[in-house]
Tab-separated table of N, CA and C in Angstrom:
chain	number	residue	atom	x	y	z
A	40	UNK	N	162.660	138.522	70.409
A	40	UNK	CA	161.857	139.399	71.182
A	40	UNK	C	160.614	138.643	71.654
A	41	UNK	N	160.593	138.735	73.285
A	41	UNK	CA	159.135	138.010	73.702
A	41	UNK	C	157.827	139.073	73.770
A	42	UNK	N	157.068	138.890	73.005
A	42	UNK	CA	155.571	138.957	72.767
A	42	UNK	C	154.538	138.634	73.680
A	43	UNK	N	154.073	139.463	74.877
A	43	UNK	CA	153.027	138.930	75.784
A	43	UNK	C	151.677	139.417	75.534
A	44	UNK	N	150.964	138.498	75.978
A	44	UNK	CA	149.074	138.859	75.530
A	44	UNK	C	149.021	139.693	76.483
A	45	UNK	N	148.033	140.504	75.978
A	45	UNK	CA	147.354	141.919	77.115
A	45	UNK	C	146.538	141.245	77.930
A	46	UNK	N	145.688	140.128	77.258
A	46	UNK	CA	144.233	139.673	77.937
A	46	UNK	C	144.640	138.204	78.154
A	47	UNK	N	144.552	137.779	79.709
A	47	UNK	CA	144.945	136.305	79.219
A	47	UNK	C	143.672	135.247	80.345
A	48	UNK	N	143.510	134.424	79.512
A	48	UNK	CA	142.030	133.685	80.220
A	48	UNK	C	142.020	133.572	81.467
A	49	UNK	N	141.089	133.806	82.112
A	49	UNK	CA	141.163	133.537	83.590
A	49	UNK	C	140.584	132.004	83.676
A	50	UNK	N	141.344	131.511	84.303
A	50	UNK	CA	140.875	129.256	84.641
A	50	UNK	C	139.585	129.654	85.941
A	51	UNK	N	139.694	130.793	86.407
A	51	UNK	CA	138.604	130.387	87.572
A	51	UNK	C	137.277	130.100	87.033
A	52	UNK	N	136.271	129.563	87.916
A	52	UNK	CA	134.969	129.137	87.790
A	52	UNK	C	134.027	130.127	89.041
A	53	UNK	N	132.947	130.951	88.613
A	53	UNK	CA	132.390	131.221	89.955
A	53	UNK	C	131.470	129.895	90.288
A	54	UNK	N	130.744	129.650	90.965
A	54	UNK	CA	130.274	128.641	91.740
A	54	UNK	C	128.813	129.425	91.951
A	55	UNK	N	128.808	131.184	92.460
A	55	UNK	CA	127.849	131.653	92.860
A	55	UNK	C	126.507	130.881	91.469
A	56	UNK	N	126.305	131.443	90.486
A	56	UNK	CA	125.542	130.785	89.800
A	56	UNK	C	124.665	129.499	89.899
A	57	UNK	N	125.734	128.288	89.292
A	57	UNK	CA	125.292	127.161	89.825
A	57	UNK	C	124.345	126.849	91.381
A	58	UNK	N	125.185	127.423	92.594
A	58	UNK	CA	124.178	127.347	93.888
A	58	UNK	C	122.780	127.884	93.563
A	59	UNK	N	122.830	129.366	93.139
A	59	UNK	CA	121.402	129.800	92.548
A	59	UNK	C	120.590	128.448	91.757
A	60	UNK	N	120.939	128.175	90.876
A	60	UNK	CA	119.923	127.079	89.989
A	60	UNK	C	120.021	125.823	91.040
A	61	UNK	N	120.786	125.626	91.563
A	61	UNK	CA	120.418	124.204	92.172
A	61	UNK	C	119.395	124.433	93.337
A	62	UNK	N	119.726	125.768	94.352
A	62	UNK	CA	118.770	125.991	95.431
A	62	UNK	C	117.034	126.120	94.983
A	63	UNK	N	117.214	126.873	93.576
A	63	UNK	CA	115.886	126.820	92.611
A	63	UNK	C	115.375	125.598	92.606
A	64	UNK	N	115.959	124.333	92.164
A	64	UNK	CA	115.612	123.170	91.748
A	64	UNK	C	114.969	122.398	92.924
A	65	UNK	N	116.111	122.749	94.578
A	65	UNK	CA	115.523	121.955	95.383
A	65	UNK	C	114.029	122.521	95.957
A	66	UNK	N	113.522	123.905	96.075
A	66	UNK	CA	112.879	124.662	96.547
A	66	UNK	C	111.978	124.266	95.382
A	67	UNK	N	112.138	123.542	94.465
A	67	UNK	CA	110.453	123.264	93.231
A	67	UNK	C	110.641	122.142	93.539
A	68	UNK	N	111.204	120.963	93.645
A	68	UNK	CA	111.449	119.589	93.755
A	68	UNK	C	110.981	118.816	94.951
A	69	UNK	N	110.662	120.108	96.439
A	69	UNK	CA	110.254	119.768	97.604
A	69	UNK	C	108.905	120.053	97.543
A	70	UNK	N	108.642	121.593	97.056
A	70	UNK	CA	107.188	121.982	96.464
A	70	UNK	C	106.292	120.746	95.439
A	71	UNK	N	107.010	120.150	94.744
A	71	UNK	CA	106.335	119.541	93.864
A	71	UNK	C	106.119	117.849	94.835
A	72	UNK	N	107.131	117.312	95.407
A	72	UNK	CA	106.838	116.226	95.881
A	72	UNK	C	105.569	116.354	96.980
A	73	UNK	N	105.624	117.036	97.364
A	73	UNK	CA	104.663	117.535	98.858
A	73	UNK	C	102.981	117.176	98.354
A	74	UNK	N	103.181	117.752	96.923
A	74	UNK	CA	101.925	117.882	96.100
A	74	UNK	C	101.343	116.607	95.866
A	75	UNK	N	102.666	115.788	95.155
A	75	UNK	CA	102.162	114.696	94.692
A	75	UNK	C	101.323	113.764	95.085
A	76	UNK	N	101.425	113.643	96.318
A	76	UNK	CA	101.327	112.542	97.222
A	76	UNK	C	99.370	112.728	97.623
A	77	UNK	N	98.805	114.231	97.125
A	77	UNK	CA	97.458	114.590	97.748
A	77	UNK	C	96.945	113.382	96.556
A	78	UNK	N	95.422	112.919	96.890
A	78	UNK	CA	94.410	111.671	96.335
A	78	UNK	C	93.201	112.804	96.083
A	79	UNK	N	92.310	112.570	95.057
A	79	UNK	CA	91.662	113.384	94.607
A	79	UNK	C	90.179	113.367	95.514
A	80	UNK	N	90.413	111.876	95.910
A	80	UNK	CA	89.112	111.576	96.865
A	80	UNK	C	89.490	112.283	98.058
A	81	UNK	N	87.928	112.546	98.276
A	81	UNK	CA	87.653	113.619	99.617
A	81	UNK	C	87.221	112.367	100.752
A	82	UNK	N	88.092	112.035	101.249
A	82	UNK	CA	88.331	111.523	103.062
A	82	UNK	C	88.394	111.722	104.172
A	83	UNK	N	87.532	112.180	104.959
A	83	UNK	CA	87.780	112.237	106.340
A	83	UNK	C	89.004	111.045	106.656
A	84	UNK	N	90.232	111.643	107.192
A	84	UNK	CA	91.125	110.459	107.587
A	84	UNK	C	90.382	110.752	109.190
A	85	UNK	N	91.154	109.639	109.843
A	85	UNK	CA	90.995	109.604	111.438
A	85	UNK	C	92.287	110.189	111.987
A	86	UNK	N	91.892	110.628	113.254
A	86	UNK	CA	93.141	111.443	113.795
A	86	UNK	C	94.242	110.585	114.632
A	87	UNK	N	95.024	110.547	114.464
A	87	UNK	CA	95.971	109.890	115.713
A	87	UNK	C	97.063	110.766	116.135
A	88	UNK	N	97.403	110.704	117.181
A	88	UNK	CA	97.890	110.985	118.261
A	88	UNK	C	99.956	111.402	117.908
A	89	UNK	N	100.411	110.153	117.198
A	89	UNK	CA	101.433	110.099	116.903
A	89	UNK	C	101.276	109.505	115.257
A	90	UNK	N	102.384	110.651	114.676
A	90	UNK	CA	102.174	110.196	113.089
A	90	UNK	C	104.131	109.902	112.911
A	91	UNK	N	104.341	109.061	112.429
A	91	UNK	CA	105.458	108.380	112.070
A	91	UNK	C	105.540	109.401	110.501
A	92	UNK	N	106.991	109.120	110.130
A	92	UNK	CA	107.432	109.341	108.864
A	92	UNK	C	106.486	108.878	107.841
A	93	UNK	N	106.067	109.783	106.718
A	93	UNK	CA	105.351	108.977	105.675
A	93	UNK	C	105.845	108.675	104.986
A	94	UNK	N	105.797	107.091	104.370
A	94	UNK	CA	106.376	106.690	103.238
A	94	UNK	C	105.870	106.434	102.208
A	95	UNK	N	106.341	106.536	100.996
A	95	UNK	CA	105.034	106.904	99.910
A	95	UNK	C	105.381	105.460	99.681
A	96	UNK	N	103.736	104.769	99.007
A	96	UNK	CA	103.509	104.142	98.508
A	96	UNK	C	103.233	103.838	96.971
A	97	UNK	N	103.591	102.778	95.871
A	97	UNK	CA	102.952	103.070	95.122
A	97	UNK	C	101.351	103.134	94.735
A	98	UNK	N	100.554	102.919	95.536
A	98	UNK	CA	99.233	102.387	95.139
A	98	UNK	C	98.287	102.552	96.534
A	99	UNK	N	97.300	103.526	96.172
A	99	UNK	CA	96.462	104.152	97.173
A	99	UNK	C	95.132	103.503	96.966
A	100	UNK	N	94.758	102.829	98.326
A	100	UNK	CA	93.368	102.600	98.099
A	100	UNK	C	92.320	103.511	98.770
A	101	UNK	N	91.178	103.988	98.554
A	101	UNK	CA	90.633	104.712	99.110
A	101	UNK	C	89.569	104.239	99.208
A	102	UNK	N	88.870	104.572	100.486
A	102	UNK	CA	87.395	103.664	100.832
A	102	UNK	C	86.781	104.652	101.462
A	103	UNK	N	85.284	105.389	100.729
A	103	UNK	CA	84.523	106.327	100.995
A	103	UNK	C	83.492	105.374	102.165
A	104	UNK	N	82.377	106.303	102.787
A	104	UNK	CA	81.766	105.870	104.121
A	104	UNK	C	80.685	104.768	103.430
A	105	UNK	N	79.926	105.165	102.141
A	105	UNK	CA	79.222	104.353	101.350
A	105	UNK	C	79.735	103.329	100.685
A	106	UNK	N	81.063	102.290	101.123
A	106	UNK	CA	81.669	101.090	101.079
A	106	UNK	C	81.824	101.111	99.179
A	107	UNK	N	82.577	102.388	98.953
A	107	UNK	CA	83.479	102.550	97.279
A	107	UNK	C	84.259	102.258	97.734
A	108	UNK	N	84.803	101.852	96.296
A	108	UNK	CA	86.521	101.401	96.509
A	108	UNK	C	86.922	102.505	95.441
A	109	UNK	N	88.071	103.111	95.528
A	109	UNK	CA	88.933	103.968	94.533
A	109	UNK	C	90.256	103.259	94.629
A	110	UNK	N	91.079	103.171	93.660
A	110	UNK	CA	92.161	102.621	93.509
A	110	UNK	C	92.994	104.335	92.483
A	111	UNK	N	93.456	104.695	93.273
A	111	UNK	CA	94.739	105.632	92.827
A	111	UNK	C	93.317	106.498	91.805
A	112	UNK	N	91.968	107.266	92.550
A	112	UNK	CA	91.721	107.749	92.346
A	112	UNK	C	90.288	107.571	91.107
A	113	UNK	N	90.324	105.348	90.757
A	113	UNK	CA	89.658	105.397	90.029
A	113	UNK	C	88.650	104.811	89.947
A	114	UNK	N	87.626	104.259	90.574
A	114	UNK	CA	86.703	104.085	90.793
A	114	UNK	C	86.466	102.374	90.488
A	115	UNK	N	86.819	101.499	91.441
A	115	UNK	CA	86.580	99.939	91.361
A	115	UNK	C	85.392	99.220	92.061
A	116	UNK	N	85.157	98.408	91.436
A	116	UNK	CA	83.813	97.391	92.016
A	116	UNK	C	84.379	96.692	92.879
A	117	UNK	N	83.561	96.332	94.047
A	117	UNK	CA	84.249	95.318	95.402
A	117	UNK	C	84.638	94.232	94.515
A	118	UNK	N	84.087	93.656	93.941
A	118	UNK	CA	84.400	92.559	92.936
A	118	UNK	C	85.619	92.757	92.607
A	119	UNK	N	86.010	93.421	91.713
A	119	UNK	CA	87.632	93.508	90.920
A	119	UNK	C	88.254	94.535	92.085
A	120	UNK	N	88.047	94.940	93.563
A	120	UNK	CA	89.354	95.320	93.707
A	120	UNK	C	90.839	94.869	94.232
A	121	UNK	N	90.275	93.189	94.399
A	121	UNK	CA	91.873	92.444	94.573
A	121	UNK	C	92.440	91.894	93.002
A	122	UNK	N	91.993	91.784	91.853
A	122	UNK	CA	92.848	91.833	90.692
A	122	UNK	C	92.943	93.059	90.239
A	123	UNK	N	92.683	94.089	90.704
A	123	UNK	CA	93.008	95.641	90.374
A	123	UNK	C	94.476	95.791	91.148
A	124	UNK	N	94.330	95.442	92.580
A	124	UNK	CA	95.318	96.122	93.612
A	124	UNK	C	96.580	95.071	92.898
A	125	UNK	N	96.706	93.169	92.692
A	125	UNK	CA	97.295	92.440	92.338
A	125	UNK	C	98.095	92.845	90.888
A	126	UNK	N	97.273	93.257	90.395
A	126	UNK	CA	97.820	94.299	88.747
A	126	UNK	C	98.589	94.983	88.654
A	127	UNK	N	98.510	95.948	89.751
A	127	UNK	CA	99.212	97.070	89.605
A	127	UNK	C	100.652	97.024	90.443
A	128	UNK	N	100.553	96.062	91.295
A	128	UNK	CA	101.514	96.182	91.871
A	128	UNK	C	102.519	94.810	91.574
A	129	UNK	N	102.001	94.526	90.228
A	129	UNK	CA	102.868	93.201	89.734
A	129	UNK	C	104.409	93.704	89.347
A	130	UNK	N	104.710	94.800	88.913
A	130	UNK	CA	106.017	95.153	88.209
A	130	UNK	C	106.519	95.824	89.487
A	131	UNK	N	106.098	96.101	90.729
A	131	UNK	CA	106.489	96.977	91.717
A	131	UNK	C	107.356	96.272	92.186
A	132	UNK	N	108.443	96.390	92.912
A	132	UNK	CA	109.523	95.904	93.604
A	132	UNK	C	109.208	96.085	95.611
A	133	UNK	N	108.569	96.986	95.079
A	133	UNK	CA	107.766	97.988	96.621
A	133	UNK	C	106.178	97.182	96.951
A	134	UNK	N	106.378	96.218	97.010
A	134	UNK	CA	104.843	95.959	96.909
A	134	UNK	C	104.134	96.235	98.173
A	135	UNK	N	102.938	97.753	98.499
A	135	UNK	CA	102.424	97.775	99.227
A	135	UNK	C	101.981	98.586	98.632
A	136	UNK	N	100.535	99.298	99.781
A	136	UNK	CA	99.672	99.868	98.926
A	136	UNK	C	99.136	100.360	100.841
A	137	UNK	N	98.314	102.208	100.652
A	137	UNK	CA	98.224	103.264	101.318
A	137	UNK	C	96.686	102.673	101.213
A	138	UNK	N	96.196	102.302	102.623
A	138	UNK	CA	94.428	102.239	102.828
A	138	UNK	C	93.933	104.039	102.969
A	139	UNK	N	93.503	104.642	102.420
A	139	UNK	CA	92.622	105.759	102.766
A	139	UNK	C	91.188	105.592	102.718
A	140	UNK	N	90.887	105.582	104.048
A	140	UNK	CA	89.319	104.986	104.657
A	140	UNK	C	88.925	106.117	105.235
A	141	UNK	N	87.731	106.558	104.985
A	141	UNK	CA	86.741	108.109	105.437
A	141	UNK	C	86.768	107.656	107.437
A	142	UNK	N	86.983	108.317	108.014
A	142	UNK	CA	86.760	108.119	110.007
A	142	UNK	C	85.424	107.504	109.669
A	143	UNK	N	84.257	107.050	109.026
A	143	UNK	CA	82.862	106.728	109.073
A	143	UNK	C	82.636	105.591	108.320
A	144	UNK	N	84.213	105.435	107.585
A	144	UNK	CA	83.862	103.809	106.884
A	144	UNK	C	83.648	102.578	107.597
A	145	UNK	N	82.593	101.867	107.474
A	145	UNK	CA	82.413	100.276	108.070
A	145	UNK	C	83.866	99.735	108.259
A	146	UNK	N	83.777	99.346	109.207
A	146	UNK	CA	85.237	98.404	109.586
A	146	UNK	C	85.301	96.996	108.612
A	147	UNK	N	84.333	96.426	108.107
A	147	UNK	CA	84.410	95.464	107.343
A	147	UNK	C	85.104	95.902	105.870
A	148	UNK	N	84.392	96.983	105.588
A	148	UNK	CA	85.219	97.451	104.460
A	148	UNK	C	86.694	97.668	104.389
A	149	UNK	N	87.425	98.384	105.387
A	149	UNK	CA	88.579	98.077	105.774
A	149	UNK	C	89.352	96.743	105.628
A	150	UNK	N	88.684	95.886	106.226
A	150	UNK	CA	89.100	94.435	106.399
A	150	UNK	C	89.324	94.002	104.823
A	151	UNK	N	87.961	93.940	104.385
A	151	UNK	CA	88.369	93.982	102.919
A	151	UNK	C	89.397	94.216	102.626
A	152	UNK	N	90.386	94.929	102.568
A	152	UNK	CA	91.649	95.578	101.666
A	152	UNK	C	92.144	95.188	102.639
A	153	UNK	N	92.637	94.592	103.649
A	153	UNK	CA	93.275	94.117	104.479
A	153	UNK	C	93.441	93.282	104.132
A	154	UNK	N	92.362	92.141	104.089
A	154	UNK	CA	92.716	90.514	103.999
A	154	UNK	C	93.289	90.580	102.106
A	155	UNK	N	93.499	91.766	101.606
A	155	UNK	CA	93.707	91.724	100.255
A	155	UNK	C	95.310	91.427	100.399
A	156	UNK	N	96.110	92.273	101.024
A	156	UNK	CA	96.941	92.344	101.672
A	156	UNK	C	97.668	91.303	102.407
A	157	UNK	N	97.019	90.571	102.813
A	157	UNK	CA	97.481	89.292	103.902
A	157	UNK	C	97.491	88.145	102.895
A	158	UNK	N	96.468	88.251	102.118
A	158	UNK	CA	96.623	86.687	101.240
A	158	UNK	C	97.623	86.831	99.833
A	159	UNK	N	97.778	88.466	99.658
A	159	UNK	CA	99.667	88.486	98.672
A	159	UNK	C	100.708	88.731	99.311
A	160	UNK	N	100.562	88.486	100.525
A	160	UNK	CA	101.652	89.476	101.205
A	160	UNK	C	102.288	90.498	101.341
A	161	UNK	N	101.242	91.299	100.819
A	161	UNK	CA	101.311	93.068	100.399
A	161	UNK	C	101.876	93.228	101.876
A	162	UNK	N	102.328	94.796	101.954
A	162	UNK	CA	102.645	95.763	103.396
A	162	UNK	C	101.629	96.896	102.740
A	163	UNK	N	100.941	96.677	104.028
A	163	UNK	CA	100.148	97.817	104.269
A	163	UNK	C	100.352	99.208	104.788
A	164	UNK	N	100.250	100.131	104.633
A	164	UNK	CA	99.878	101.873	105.365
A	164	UNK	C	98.715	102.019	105.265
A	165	UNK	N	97.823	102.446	106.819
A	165	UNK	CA	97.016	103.476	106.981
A	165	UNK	C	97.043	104.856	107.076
A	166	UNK	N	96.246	105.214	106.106
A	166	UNK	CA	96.380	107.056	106.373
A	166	UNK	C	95.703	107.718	107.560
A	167	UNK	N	96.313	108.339	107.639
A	167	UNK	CA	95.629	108.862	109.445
A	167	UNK	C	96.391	110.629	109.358
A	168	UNK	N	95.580	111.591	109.663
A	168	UNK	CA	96.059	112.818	110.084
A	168	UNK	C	96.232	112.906	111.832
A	169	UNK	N	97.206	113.839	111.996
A	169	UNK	CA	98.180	114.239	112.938
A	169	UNK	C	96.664	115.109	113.857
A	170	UNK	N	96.423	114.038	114.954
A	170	UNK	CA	95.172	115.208	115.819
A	170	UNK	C	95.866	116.418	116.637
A	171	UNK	N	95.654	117.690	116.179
A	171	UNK	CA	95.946	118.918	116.831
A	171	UNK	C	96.182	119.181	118.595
């Protein structure tokens, strides 16, 4: 005599679920990158006209109108900021580094972190906002 189960496993998978948590993940993962990228220093950037794709850098320099240097937010002497910028970007594979200069900083100061740039052969980005 054959014996059949009343209840027998269903093999399907819903899928609905999973989409829920993953659409969650990308909707915090876009929120959170967007964030990352803000510098604590307050900069007037300069405006330009056409803004290209941003590519993040590891290592932000920032140059207030009173010729500071900030390095990723932390406060360097003109003195140490080419073995600061050289430091940090020794284990990087990416070696370049984001100028954020106030629209009112001396152009020499600029240059500064420029020629920092030219004599390791760093790649440079300027930060610049999108003029309205």
């Amino acid at each position: 005599m054959k014996i059949q189960r009343r209840n027998k496993a269903n093999p399907e998978f819903s899928l609905a679920a999973m989409t829920d948590v993953i659409l969650l993940m990308l909707i915090f993962f876009m929120v959170t990158s967007s964030a990352a990228n803000q510098s604590a220093i307050d900069v007037k950037l300069p405006k330009t006209g056409a803004v290209e794709d941003n590519i993040p850098n590891p290592l932000t320099v920032s140059i207030k109108p009173d010729g500071s240097y900030f390095v990723d937010d932390s406060p360097v002497e003109k003195a140490q900021l080419e073995q600061t910028i050289v430091n940090k970007l020794a284990n990087q594979t990416n070696k370049s580094f984001t100028i954020r200069a106030d629209e009112n900083t001396m152009h020499k100061d600029v240059v500064f972190a420029m020629e920092i740039a030219e004599k390791y052969k760093f790649n440079i980005a300027i930060a610049t906002v999108k003029d309205k």
